[in-house]
Coordinates of C-alpha atoms and ligand atoms in Angstrom, one line a residue:
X1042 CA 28.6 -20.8 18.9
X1043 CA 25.9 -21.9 20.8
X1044 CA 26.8 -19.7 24.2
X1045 CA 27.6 -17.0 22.1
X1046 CA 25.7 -13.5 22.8
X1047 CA 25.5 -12.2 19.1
X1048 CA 24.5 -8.3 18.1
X1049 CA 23.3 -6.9 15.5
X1050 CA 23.5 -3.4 14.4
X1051 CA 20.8 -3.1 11.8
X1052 CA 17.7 -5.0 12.2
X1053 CA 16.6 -5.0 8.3
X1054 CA 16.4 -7.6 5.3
X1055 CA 20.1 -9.1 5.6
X1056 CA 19.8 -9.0 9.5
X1057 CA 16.7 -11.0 9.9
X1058 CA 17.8 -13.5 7.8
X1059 CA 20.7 -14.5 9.4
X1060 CA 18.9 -14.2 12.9
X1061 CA 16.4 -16.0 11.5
X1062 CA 18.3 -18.5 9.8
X1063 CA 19.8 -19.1 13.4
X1064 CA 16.8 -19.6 15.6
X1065 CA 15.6 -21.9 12.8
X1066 CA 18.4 -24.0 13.3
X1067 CA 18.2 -24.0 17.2
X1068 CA 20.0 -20.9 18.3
X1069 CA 18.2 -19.3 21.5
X1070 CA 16.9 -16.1 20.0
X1071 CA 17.2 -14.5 23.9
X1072 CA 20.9 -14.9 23.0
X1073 CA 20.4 -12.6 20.2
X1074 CA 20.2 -8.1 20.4
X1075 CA 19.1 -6.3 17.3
X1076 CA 19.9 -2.8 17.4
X1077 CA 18.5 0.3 14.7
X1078 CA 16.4 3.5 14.9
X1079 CA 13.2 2.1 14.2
X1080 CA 11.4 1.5 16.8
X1081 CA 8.5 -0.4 14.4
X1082 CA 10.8 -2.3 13.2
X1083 CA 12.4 -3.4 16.3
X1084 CA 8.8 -4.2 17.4
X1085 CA 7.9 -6.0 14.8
X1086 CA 11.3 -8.4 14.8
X1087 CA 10.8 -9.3 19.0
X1088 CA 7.4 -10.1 18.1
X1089 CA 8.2 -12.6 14.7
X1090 CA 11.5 -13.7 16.2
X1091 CA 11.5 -13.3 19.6
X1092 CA 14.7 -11.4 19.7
X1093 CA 16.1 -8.5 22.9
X1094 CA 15.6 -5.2 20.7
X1095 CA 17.0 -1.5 21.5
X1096 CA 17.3 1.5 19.8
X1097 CA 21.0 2.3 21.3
X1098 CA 23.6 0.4 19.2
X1099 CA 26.0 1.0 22.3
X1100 CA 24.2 -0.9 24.8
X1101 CA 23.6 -4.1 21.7
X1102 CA 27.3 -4.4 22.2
X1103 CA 27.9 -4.1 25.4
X1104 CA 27.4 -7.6 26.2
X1105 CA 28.0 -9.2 22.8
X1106 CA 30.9 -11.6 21.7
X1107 CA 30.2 -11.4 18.2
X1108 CA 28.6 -7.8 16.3
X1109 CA 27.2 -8.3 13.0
X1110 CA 27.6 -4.7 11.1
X1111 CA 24.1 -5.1 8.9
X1112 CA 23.4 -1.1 7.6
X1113 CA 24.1 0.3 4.6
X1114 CA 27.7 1.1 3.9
X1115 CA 26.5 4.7 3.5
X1116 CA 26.2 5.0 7.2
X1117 CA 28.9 2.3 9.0
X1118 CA 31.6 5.1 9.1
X1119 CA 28.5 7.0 11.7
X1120 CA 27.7 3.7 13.0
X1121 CA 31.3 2.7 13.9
X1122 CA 32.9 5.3 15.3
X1123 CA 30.7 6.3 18.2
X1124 CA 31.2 2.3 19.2
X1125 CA 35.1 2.7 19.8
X1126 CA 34.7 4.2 23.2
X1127 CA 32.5 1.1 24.0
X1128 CA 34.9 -1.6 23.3
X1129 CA 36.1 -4.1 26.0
X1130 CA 36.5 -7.2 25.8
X1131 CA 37.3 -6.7 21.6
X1132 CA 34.3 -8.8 20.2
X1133 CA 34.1 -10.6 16.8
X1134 CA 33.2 -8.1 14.1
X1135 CA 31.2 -9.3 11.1
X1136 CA 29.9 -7.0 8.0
X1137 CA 28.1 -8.0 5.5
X1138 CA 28.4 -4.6 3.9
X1139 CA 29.2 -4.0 0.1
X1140 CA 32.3 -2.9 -0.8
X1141 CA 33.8 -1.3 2.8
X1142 CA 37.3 -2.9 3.5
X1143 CA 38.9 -4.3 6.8
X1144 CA 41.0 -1.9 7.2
X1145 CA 38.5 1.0 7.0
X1146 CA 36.1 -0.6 9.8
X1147 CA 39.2 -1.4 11.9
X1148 CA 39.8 2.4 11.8
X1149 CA 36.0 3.7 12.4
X1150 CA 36.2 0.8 15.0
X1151 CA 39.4 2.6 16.6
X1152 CA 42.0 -0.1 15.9
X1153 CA 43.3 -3.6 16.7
X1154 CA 40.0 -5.4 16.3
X1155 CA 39.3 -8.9 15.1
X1156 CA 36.8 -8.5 11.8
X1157 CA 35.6 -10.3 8.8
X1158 CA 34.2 -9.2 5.9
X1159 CA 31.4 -11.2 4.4
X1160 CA 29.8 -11.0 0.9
X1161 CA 26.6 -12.0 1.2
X1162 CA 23.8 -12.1 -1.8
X1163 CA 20.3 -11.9 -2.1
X1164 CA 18.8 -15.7 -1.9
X1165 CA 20.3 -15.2 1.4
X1166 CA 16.9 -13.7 1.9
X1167 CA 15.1 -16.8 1.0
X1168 CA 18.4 -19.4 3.2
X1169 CA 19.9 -20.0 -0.4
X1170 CA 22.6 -17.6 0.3
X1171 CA 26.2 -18.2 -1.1
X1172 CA 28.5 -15.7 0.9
X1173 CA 32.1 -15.4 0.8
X1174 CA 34.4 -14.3 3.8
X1175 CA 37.4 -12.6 4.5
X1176 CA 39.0 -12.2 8.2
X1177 CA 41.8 -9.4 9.2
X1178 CA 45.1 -10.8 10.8
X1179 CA 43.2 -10.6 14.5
X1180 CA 40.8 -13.6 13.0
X1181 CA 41.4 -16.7 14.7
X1182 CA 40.1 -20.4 13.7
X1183 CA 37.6 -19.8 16.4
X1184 CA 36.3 -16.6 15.0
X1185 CA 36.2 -18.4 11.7
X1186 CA 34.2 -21.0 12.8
X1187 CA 31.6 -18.7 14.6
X1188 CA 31.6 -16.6 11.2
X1189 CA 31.3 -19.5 9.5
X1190 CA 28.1 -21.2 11.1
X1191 CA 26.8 -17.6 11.3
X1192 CA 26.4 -17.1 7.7
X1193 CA 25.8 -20.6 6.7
X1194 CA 22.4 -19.9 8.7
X1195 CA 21.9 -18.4 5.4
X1196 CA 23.8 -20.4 2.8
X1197 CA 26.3 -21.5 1.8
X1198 CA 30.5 -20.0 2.7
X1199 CA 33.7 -19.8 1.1
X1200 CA 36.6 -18.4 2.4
X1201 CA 39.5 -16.7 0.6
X1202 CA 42.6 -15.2 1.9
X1203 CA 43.1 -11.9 0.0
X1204 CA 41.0 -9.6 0.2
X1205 CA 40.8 -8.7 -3.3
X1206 CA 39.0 -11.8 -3.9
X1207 CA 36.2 -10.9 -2.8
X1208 CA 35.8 -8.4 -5.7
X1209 CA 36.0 -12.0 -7.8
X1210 CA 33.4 -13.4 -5.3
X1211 CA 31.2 -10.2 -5.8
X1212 CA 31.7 -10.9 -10.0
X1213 CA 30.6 -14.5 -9.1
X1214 CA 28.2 -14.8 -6.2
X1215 CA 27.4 -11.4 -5.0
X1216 CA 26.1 -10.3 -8.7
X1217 CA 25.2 -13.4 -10.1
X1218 CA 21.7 -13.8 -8.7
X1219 CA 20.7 -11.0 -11.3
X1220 CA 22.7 -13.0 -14.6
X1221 CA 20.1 -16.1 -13.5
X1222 CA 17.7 -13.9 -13.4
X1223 CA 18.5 -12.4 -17.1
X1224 CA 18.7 -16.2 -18.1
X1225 CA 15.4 -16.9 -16.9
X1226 CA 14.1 -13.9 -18.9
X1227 CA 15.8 -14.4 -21.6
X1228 CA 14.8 -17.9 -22.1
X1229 CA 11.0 -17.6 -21.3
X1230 CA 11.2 -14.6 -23.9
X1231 CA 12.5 -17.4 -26.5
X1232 CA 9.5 -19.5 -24.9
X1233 CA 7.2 -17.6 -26.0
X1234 CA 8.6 -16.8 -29.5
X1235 CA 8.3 -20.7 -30.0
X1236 CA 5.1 -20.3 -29.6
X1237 CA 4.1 -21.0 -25.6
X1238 CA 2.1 -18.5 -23.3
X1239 CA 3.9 -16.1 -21.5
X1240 CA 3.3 -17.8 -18.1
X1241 CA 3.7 -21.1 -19.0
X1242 CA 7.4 -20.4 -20.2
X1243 CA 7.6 -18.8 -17.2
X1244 CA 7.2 -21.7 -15.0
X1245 CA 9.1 -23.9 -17.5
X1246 CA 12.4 -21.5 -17.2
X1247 CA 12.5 -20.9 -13.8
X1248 CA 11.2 -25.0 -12.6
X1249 CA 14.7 -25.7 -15.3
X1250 CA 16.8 -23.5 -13.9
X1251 CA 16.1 -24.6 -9.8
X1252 CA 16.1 -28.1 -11.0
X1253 CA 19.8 -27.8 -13.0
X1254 CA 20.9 -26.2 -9.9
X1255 CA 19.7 -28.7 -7.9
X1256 CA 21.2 -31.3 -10.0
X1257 CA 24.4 -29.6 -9.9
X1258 CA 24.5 -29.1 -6.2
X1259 CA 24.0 -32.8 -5.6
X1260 CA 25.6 -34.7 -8.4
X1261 CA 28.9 -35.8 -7.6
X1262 CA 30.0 -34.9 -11.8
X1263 CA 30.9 -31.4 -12.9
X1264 CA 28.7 -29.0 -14.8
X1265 CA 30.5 -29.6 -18.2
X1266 CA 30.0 -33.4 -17.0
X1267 CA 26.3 -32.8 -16.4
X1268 CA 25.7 -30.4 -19.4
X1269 CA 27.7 -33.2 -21.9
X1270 CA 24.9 -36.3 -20.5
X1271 CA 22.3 -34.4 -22.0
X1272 CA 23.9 -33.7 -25.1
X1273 CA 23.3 -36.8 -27.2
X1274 CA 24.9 -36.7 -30.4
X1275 CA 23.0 -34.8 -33.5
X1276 CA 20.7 -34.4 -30.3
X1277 CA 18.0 -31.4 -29.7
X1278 CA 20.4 -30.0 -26.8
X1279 CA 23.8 -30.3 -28.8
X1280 CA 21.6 -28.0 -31.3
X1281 CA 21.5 -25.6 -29.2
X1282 CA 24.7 -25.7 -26.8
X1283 CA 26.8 -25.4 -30.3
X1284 CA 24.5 -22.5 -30.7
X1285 CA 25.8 -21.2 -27.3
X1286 CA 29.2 -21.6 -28.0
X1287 CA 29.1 -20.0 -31.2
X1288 CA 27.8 -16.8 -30.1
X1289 CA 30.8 -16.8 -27.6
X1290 CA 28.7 -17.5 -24.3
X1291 CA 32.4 -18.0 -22.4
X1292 CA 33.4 -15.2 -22.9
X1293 CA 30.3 -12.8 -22.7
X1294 CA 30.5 -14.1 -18.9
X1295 CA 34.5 -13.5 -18.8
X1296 CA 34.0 -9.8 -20.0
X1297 CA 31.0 -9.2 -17.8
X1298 CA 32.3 -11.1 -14.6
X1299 CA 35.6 -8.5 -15.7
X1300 CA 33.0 -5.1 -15.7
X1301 CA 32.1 -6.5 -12.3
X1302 CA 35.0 -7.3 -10.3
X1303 CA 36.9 -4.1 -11.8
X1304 CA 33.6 -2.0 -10.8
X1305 CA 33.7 -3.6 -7.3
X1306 CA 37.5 -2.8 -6.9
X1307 CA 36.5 0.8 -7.4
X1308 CA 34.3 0.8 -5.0
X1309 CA 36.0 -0.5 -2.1
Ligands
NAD2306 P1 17.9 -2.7 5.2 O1 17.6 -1.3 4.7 O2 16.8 -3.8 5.1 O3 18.3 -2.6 6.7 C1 19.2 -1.6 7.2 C2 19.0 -1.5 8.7 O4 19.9 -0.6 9.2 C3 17.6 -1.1 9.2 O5 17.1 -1.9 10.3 C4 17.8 0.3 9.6 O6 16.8 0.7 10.6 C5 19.1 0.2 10.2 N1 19.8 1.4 10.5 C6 19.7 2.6 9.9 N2 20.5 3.6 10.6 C7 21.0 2.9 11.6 C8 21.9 3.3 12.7 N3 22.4 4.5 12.8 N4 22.2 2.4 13.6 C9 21.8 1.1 13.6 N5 21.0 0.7 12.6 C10 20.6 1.6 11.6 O7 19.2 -3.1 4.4 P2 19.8 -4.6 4.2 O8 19.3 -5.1 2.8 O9 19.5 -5.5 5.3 O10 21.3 -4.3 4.0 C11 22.2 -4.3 5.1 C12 23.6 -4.5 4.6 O11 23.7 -5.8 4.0 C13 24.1 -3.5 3.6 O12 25.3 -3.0 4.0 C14 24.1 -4.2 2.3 O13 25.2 -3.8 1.5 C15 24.4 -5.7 2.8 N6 23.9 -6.7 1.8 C16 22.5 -6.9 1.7 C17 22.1 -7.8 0.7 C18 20.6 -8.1 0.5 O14 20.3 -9.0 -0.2 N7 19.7 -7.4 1.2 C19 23.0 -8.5 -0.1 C20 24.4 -8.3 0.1 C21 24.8 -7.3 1.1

């Protein structure tokens, strides 16, 4: 990717992180446009980044092999279609927007182009991303490669092959910052009914929760693996993963991960 001229249309949150993500790991920011409307903004990104800025979304693309589509789904169909006119050479299209299929961007986009869908989440914000990716028929193992060090400036990236999946990637990935989050809550809250100050639970649930994940990410053993070495028999921890598993933890997270995907398939 490394010759690659790479636009992006938006210049917000989920923009600068993957720009940012790239020059971090080497990528000449002079081969990077950011395009939007705010002229601050654009300002403000040159100046931290280093980046080519302009307010015309047009001219972002006119050299660019690879377009990253980075507004709010609210406003591609406006954003797309006044680019159709502008299209060459047919570069690499990637969103990262909610819930807007390939289809529906290939038509804004006036037809026959190569795109990929990407489902980003928010700890992309802080390069602990975990996006997942889907590419239209045009996609070739080049483009998936491209797409694929693109967001891993971010994270980390999984693939699927139907589309549909990604409403199961959403349910997982795309959502699930916000159930670690209610985990972290919910266990500094029963923190402090044992008795410990609020910030102290505080730092004990969230230091538990990075470090699991940590574990998890490095160990070569599975989480039910991991989860069973610290149970030791008539042990503190099998106390309270039999507690877990009596409430019906499984599936509280099947029926919610359900309300998600189902919610997501709506959408899109
Ligand atoms: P943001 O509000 O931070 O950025 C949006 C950008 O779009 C801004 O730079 C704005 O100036 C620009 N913009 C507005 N109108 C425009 C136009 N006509 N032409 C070009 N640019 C225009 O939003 P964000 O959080 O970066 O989200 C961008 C996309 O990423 C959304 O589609 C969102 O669904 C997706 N996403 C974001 C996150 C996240 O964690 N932030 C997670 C998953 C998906």
């Amino acid at each position: 990717m490394a010759h690659q001229h790479i636009a992006f249309i938006g210049a917000g949150n989920m923009a600068s992180a993957i720009f940012g993500g790239l020059i971090d790991g080497g990528f000449p920011a002079d081969h990077i446009i950011a395009a939007c409307p705010d002229a601050d903004l654009l300002d403000a990104v040159a100046k931290r980044y280093g980046v080519k800025t302009t307010i015309d979304n047009a001219e972002a693309i006119r050299q660019a092999d690879v377009v990253v589509l980075a507004v709010k789904p609210q406003i591609m169909k406006s954003v797309c279609e006044p680019l159709k006119s502008q299209l060459k050479d047919g570069p690499l299209f990637i969103s990262v927007a909610a819930g807007l299929k390939v289809d529906t961007l290939d038509h804004w986009l006036g037809g026959g182009q190569s795109i990929i869908r990407c489902m980003p989440n928010t700890p992309s914000l802080v390069g602990a991303g975990a996006s997942g990716l889907y590419g239209n028929a045009r996609v070739t193992d080049t483009h998936r490669t491209t797409a694929t060090e693109l967001m891993q400036a971010v994270g980390i990236v999984e693939w699927v092959e139907e589309e549909s999946l990604l409403d199961a990637v959403t349910a997982v990935s795309g959502s699930g910052p916000a159930y670690f989050f209610l985990m972290i809550e919910a266990l500094e809250e029963a923190g402090v009914n044992r008795g410990l100050p609020l910030e102290t639970a505080r730092r004990l649930a969230i230091q538990t929760a990075y470090g699991a994940s940590k574990m998890a990410s490095q160990s070569e053993q599975d989480p039910a693996q991991l989860k069973r070495n610290v149970m030791s028999p008539k042990g503190t921890t099998e106390q309270a993963i039999f507690s877990f598993e009596n409430a019906g933890i499984k599936a509280i997270f099947d029926d919610a991960t359900r309300a998600c995907s189902d919610r997501a398939s709506e959408m899109s």
